[in-house]
PDB file of C-alpha atoms and ligand atoms in Angstrom:
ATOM      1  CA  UNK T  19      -8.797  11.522   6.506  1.00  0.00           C
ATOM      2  CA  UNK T  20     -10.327   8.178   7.125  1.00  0.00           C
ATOM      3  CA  UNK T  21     -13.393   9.913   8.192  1.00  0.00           C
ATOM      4  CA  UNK T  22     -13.823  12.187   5.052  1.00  0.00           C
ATOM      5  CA  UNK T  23     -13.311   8.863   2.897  1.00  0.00           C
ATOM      6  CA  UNK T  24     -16.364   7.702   4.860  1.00  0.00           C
ATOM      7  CA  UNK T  25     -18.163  10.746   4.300  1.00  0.00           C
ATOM      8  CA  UNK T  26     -17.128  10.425   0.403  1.00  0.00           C
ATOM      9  CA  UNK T  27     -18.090   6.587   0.597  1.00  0.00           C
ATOM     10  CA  UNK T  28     -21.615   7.279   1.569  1.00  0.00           C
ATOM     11  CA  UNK T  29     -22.487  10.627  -0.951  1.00  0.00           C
ATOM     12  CA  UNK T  30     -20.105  10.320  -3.648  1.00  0.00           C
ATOM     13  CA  UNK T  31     -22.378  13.041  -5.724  1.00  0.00           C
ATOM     14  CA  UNK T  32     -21.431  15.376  -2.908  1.00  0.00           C
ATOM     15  CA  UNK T  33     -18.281  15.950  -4.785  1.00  0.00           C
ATOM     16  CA  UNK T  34     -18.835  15.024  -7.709  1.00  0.00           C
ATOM     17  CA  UNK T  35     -17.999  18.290  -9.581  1.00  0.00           C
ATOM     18  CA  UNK T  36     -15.525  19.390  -5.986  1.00  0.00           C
ATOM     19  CA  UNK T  37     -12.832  19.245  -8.368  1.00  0.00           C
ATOM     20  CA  UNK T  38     -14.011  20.333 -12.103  1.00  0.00           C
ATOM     21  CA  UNK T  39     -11.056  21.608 -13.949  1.00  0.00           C
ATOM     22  CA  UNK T  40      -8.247  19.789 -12.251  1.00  0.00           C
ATOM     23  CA  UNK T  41      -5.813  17.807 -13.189  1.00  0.00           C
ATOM     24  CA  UNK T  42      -3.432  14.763 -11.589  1.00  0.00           C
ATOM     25  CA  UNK T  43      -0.350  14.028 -13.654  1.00  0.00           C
ATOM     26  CA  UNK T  44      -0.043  10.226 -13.186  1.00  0.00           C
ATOM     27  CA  UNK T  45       4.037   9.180 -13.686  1.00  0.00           C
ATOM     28  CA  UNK T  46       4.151   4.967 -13.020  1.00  0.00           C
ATOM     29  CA  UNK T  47       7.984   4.222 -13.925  1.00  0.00           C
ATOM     30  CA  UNK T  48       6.625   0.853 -12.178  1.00  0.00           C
ATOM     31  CA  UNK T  49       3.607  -1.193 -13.099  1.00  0.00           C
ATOM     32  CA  UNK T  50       0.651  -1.023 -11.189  1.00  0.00           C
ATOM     33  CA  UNK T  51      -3.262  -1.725 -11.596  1.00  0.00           C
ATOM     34  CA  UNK T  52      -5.008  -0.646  -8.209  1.00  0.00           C
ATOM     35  CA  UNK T  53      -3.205   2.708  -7.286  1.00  0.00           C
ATOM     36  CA  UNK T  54      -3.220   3.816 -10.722  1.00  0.00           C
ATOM     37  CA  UNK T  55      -6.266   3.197 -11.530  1.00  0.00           C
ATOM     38  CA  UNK T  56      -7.915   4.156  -8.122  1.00  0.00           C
ATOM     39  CA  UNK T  57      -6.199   7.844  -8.665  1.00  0.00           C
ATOM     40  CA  UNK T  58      -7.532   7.964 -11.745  1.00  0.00           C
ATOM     41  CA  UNK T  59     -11.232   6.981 -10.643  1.00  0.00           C
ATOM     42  CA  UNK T  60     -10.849   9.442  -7.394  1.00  0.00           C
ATOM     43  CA  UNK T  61      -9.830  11.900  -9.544  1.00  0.00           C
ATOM     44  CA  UNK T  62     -12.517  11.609 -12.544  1.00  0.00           C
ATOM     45  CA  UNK T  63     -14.782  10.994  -9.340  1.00  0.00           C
ATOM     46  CA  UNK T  64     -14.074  14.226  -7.911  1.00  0.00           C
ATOM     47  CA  UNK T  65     -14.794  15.855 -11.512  1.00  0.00           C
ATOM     48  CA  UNK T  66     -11.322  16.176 -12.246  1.00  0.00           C
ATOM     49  CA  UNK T  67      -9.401  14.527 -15.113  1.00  0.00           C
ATOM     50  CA  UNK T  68      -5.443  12.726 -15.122  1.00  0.00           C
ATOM     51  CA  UNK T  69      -2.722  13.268 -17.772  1.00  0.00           C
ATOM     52  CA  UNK T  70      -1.017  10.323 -17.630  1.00  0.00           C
ATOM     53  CA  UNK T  71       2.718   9.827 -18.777  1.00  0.00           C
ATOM     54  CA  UNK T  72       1.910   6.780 -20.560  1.00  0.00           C
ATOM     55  CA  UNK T  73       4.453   3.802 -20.369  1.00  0.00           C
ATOM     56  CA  UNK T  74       8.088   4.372 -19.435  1.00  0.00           C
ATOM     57  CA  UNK T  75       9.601   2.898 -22.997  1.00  0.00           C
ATOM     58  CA  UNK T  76       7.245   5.390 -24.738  1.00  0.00           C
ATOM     59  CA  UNK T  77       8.281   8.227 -23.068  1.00  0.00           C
ATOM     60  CA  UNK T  78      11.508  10.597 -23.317  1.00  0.00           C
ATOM     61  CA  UNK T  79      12.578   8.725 -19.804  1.00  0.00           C
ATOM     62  CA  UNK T  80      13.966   6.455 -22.507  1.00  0.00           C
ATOM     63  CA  UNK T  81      16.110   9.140 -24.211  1.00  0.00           C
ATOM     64  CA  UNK T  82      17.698   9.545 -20.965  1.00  0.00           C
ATOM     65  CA  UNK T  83      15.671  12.742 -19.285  1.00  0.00           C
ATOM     66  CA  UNK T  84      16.028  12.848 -15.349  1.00  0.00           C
ATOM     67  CA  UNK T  85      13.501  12.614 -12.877  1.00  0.00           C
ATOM     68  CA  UNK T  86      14.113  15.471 -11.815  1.00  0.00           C
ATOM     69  CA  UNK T  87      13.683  17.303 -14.925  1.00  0.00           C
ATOM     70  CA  UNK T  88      10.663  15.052 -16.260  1.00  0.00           C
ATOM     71  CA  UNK T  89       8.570  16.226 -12.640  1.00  0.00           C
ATOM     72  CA  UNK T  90      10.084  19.981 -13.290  1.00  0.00           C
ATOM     73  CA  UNK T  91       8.031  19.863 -16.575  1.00  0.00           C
ATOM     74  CA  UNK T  92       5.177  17.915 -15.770  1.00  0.00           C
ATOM     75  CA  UNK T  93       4.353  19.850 -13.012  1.00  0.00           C
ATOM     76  CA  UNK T  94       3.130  23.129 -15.660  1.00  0.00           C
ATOM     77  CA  UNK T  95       0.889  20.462 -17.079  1.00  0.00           C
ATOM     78  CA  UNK T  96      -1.318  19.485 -13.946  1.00  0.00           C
ATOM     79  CA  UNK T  97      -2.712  20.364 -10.117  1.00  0.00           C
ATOM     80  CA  UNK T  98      -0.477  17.601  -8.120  1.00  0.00           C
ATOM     81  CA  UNK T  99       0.937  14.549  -9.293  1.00  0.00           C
ATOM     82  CA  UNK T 100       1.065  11.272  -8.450  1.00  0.00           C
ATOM     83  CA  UNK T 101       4.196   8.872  -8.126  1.00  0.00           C
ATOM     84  CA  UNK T 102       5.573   5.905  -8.740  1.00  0.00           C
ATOM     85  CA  UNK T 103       9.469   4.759  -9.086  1.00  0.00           C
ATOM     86  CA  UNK T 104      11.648   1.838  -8.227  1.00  0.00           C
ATOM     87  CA  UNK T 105      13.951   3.867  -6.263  1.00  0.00           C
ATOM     88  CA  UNK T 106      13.939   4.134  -2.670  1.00  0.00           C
ATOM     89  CA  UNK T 107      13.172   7.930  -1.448  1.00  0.00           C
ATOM     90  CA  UNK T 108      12.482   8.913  -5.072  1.00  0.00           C
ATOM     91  CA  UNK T 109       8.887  10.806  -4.346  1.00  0.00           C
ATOM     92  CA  UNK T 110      10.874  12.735  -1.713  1.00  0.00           C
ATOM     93  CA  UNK T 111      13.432  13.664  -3.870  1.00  0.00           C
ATOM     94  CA  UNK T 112      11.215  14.749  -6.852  1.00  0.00           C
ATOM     95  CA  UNK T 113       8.805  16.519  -4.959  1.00  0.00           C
ATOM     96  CA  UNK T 114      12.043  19.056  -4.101  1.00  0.00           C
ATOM     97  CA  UNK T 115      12.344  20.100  -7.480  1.00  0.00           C
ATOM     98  CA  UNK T 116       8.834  21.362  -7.832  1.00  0.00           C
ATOM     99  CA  UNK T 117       5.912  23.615  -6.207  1.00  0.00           C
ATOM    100  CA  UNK T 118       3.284  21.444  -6.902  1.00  0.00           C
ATOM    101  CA  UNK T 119       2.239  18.765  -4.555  1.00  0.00           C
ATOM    102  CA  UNK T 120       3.347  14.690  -5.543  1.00  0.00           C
ATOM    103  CA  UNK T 121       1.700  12.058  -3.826  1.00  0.00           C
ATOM    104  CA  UNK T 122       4.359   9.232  -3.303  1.00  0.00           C
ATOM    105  CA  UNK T 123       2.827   5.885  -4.823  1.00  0.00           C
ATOM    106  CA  UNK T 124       5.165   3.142  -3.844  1.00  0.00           C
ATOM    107  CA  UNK T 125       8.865   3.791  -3.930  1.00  0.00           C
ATOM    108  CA  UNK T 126      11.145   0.788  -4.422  1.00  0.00           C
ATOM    109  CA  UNK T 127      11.319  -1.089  -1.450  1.00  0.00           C
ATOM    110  CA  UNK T 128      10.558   2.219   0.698  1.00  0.00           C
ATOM    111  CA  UNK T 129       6.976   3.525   1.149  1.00  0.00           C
ATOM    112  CA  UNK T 130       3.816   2.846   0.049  1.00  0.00           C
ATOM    113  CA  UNK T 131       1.683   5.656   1.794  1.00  0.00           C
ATOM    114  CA  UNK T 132      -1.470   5.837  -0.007  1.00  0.00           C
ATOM    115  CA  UNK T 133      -1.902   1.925   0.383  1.00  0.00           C
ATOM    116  CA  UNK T 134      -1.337   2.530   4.446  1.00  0.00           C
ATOM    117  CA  UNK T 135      -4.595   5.187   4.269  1.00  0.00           C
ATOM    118  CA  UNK T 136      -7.326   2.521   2.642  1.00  0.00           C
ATOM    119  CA  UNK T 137      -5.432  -0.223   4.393  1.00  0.00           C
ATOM    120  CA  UNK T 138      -5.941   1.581   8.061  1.00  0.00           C
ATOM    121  CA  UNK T 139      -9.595   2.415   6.787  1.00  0.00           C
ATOM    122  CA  UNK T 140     -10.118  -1.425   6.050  1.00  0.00           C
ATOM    123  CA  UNK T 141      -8.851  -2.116   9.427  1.00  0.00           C
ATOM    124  CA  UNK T 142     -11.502   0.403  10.946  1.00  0.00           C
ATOM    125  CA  UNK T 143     -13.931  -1.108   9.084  1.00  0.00           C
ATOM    126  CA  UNK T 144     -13.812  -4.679  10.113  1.00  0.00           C
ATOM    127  CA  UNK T 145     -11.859  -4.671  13.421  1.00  0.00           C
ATOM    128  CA  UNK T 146     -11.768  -1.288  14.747  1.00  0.00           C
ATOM    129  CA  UNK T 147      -8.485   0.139  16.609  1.00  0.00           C
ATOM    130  CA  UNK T 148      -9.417  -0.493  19.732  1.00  0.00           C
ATOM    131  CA  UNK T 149      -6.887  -3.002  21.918  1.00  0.00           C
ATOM    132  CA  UNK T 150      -5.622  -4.709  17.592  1.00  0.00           C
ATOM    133  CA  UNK T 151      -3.659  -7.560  17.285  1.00  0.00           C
ATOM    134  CA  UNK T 152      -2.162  -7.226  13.701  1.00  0.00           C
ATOM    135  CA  UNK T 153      -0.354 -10.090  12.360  1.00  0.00           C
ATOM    136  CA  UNK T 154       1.778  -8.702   8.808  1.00  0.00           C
ATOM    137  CA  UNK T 155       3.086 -12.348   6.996  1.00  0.00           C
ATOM    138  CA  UNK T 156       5.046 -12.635   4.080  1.00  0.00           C
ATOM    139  CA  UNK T 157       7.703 -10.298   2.503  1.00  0.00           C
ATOM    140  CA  UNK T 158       8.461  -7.408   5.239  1.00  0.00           C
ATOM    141  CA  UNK T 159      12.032  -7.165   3.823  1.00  0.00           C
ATOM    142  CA  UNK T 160      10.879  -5.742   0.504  1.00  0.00           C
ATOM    143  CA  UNK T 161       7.167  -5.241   0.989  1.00  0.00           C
ATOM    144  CA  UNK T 162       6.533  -0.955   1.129  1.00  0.00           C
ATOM    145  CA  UNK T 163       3.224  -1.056   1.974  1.00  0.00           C
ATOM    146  CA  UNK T 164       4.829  -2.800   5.098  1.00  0.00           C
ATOM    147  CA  UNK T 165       6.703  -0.469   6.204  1.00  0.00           C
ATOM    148  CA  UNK T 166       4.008   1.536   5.581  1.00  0.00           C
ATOM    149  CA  UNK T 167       1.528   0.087   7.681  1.00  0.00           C
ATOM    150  CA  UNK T 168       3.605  -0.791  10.102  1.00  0.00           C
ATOM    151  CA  UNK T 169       4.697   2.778  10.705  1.00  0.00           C
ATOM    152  CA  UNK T 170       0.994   3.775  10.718  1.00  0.00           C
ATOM    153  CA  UNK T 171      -0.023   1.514  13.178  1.00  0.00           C
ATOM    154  CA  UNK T 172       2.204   3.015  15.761  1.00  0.00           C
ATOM    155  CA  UNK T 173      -0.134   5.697  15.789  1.00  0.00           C
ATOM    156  CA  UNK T 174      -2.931   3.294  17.725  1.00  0.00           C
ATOM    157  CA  UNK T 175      -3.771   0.994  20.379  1.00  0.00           C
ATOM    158  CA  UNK T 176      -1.830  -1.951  18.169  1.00  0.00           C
ATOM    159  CA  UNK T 177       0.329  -4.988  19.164  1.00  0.00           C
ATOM    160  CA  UNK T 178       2.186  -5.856  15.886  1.00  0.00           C
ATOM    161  CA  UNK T 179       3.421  -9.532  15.228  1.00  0.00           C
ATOM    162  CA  UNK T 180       5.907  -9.717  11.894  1.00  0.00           C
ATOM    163  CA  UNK T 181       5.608 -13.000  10.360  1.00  0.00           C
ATOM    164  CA  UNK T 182       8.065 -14.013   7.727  1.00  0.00           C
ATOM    165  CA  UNK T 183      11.293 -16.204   6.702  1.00  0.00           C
ATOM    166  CA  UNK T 184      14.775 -14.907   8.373  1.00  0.00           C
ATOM    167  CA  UNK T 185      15.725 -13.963   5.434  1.00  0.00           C
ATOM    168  CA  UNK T 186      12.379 -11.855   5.218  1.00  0.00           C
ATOM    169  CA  UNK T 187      12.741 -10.156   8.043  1.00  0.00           C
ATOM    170  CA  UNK T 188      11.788  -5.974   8.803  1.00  0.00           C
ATOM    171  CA  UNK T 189      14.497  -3.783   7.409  1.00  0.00           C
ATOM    172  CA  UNK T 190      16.730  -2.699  10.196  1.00  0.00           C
ATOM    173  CA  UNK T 191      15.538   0.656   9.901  1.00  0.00           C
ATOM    174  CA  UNK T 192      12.088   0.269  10.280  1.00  0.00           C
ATOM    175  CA  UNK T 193      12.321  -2.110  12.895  1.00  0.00           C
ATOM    176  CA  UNK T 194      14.645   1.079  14.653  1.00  0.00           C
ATOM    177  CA  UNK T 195      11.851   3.587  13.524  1.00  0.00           C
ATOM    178  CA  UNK T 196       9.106   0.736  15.802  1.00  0.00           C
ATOM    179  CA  UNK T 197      11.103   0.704  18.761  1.00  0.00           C
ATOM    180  CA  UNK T 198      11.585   4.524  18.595  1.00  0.00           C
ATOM    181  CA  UNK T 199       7.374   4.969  18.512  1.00  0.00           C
ATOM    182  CA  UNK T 200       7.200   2.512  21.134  1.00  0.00           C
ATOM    183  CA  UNK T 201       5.584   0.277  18.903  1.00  0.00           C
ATOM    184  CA  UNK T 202       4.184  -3.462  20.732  1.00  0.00           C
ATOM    185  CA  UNK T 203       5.889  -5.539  18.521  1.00  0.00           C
ATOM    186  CA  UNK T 204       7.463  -9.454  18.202  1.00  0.00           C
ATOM    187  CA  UNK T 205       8.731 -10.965  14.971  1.00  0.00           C
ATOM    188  CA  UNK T 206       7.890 -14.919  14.194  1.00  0.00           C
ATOM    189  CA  UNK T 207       8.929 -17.225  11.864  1.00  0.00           C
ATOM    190  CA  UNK T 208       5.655 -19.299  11.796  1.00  0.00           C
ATOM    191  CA  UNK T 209       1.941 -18.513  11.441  1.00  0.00           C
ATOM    192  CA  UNK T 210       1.402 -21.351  13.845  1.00  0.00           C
ATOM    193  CA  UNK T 211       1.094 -20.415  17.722  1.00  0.00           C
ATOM    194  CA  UNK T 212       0.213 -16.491  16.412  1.00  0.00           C
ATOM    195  CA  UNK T 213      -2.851 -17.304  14.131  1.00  0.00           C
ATOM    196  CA  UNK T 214      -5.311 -17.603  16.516  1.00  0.00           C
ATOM    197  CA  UNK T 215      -4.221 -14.422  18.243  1.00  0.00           C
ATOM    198  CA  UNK T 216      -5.580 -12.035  15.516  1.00  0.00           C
ATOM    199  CA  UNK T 217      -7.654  -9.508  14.413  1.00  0.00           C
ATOM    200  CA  UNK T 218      -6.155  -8.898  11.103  1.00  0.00           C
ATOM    201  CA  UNK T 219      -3.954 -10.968   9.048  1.00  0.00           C
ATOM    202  CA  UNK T 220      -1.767  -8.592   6.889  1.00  0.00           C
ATOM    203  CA  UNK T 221      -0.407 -10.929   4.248  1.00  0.00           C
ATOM    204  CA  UNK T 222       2.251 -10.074   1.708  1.00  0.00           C
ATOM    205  CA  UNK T 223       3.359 -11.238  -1.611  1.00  0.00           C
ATOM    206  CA  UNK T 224       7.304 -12.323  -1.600  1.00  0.00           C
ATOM    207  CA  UNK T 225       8.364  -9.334  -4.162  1.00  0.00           C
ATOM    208  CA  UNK T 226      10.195 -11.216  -6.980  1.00  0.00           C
ATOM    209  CA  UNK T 227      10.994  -7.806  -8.522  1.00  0.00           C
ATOM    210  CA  UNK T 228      13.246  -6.952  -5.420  1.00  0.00           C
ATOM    211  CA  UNK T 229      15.248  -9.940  -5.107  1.00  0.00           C
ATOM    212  CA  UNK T 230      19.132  -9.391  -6.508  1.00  0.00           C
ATOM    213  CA  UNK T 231      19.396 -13.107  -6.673  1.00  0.00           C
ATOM    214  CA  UNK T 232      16.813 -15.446  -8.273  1.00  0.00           C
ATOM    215  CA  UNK T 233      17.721 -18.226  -6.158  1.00  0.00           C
ATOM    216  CA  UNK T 234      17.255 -16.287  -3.320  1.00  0.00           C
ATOM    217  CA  UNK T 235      13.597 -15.792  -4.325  1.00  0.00           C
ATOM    218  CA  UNK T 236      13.405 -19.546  -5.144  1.00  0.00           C
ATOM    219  CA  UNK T 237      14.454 -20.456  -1.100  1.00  0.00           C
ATOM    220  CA  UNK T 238      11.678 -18.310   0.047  1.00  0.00           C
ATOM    221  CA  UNK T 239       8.931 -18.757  -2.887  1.00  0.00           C
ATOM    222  CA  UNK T 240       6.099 -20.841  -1.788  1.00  0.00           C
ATOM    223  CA  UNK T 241       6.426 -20.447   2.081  1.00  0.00           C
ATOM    224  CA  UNK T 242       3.940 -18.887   4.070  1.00  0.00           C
ATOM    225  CA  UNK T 243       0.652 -19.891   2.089  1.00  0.00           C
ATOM    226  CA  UNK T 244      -2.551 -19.713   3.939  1.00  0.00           C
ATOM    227  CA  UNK T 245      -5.971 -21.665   2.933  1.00  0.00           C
ATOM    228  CA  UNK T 246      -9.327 -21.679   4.487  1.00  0.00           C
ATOM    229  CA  UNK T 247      -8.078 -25.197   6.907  1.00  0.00           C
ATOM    230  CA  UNK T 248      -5.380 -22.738   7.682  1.00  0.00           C
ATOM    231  CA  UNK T 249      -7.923 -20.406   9.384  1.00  0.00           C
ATOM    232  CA  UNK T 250      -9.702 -22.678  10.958  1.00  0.00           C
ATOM    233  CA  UNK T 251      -7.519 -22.283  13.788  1.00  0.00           C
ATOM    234  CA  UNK T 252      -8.054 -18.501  14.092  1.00  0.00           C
ATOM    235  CA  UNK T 253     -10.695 -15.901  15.355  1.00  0.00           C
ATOM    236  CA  UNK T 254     -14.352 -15.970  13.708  1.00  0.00           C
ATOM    237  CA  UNK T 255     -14.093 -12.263  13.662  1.00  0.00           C
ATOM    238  CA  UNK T 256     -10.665 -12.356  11.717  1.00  0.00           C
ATOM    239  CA  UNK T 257      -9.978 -10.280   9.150  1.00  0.00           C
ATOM    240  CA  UNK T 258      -7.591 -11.174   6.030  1.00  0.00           C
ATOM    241  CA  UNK T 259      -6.131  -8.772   3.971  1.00  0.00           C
ATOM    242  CA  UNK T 260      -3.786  -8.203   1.162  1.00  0.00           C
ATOM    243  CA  UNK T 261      -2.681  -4.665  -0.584  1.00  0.00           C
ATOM    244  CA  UNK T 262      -2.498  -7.370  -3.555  1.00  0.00           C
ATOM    245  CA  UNK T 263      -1.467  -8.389  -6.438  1.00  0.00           C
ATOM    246  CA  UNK T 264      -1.173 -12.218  -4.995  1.00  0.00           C
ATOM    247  CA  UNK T 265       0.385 -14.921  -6.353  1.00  0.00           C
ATOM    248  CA  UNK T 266       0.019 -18.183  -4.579  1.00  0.00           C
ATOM    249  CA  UNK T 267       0.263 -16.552  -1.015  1.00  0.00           C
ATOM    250  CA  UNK T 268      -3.801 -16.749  -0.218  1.00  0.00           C
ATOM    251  CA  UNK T 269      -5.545 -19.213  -2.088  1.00  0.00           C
ATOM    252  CA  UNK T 270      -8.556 -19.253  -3.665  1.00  0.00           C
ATOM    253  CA  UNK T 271     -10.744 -21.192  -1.501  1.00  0.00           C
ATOM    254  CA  UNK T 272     -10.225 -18.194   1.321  1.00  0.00           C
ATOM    255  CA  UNK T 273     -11.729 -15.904  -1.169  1.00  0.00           C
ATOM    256  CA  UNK T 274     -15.169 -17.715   0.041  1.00  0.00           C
ATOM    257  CA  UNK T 275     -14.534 -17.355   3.385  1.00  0.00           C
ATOM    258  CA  UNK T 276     -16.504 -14.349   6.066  1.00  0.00           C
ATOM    259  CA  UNK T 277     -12.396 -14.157   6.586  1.00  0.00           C
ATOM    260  CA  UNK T 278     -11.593 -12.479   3.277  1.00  0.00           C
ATOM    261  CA  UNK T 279     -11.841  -8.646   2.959  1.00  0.00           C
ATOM    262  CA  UNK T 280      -8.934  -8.117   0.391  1.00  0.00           C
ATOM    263  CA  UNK T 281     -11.110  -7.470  -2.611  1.00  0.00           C
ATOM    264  CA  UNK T 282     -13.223  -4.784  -0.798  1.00  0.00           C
ATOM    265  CA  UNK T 283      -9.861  -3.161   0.739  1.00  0.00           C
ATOM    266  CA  UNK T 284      -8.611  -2.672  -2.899  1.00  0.00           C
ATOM    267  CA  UNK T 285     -12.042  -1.052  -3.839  1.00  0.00           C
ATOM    268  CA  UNK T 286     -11.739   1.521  -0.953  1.00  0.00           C
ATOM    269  CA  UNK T 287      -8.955   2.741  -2.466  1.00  0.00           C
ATOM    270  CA  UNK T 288     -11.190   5.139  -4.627  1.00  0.00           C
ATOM    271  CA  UNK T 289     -13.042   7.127  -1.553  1.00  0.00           C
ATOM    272  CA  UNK T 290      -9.769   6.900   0.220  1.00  0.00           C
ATOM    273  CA  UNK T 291      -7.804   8.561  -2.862  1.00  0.00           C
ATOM    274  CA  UNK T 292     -10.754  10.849  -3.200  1.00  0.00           C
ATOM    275  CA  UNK T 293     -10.432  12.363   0.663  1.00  0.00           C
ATOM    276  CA  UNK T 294      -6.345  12.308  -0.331  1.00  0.00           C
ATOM    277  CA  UNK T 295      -7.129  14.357  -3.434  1.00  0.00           C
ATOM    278  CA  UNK T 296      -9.718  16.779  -2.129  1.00  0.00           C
ATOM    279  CA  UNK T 297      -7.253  17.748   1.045  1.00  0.00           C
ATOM    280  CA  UNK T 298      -4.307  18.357  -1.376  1.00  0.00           C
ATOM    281  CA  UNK T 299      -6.548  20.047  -4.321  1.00  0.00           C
ATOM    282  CA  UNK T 300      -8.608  22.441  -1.998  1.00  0.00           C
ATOM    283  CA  UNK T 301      -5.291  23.941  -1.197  1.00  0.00           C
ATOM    284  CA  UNK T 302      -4.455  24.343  -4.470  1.00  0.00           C
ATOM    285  CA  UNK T 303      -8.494  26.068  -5.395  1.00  0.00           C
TER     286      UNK T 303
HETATM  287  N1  LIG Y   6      -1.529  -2.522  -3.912  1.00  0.00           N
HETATM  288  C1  LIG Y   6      -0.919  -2.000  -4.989  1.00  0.00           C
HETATM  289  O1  LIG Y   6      -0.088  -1.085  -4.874  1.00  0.00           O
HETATM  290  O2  LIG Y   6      -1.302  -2.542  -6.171  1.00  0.00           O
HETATM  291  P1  LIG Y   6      -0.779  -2.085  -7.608  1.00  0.00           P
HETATM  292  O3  LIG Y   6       0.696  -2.442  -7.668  1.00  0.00           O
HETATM  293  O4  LIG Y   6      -1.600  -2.834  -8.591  1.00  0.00           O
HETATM  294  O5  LIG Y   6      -0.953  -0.599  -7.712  1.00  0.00           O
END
């Protein structure tokens, strides 16, 4: 996959008509700017085309329709669809009710698959997978792309180090699912002593929209903030990334930095989608 997106990257007229005639039904019961909008440039990209269901308060989710019988009807309108939904293991469940593929993008707390793909093609990009040292900072309790990631990674020649407040910490069955791939893997509570360490610095945002209990978020808000004086104790060569939005978590002066990579990670989200949506499509030709 990573090496068709590479392919894509390089001769995006190669496929520019791949996919004339298709469609992607976009359903985002969640708010989102990159994947969204990345799907819909892979797919327009590819010379395909989205129908989008438009905002959840404008559409007959708010007369009460299931998902399961919103995807059951969406699914005569388009090629594959795309995903998102606040509840945990909701892509998996809607994708049982139809024949149509459904790309998964970002399930509650759960999954964020998509974001694993360009975030493991950023990491090839800058670092390589050869003998990684991948710190992951922030949020790992709510954060999907995560788990995600962190799943992924098990797949290479990766030592993982989880970075975050206790509170913060790897759900309990994803840190199972690590030990259970064998993964190389220690959890911190401080930057400090790890930094330096590095290849990558994964860092999170702390997901407001998760937290049952505002003053919950309010302990944890604020911690784990990097600058460039931050990095001055790590590798020349390391990379920082984000699957972004950020809040306060990177600021802005880092954005200047060799360091940064964050903005360009979010942009290969297009060939990345593009190589997702020309394996799923040709099987649909
Ligand atoms: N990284 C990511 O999923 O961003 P969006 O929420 O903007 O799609």
């Amino acid at each position: 996959m990573l090496d068709r997106a590479a392919e894509i990257a390089d001769d995006p007229d190669a496929v520019a008509d791949r996919h004339r005639g298709k469609l992607l039904g976009t359903l985002f019961f969640e708010p989102s700017t990159r994947t969204k909008m990345s799907f819909t440039a892979a797919m327009k990209r590819l010379g395909g085309d989205i129908v989008d269901m438009g905002p959840v308060d404008q559409s007959s989710v708010k007369k009460g329709e299931s998902l399961a019988d919103t995807v059951r009807v969406v699914e005569g309108y388009a090629d594959a669809l795309v995903m998102r939904h606040p509840l945990e293991g909701s892509a998996k469940m809607a994708s049982e009710f139809i024949d149509v593929p459904l790309i998964n993008a970002g399930d509650g707390a759960g999954q964020h698959p998509t974001q694993t793909l360009l975030d493991l093609y950023t990491i090839r990009e800058n670092a390589g997978f050869d003998d990684l040292t991948v710190g992951i900072m922030g949020d790992l309790k709510y954060g999907r792309t995560v788990h995600s990631l962190a799943h992924a990674l098990t797949n290479f020649d990766a030592q993982q180090h989880f970075i975050s407040p206790e509170s913060l910490q790897l759900p309990r069955g994803v840190r199972y699912d690590l030990h259970e791939a064998g993964a190389s893997m220690r959890e911190h509570t401080e930057l400090g002593g790890v930094l330096e360490t590095l290849d990558v610095l994964y860092v999170t945002r702390i997901q407001r929209e998760r937290f049952p209990d505002e003053n919950e978020y309010r302990e944890v808000a604020g911690q784990y903030q990097i600058d460039a004086d931050t990095l001055d104790a790590a590798k020349d060569e390391l990379t920082v990334m984000h699957p972004l939005p950020r809040v306060d978590e990177i600021a802005a002066d880092v954005d200047e930095t060799e360091h940064a990579q964050y903005f360009q990670q979010a942009h290969n989200g297009v060939p990345v989608r593009m190589a997702l949506l020309d394996l799923i499509l040709e099987g649909s030709a």
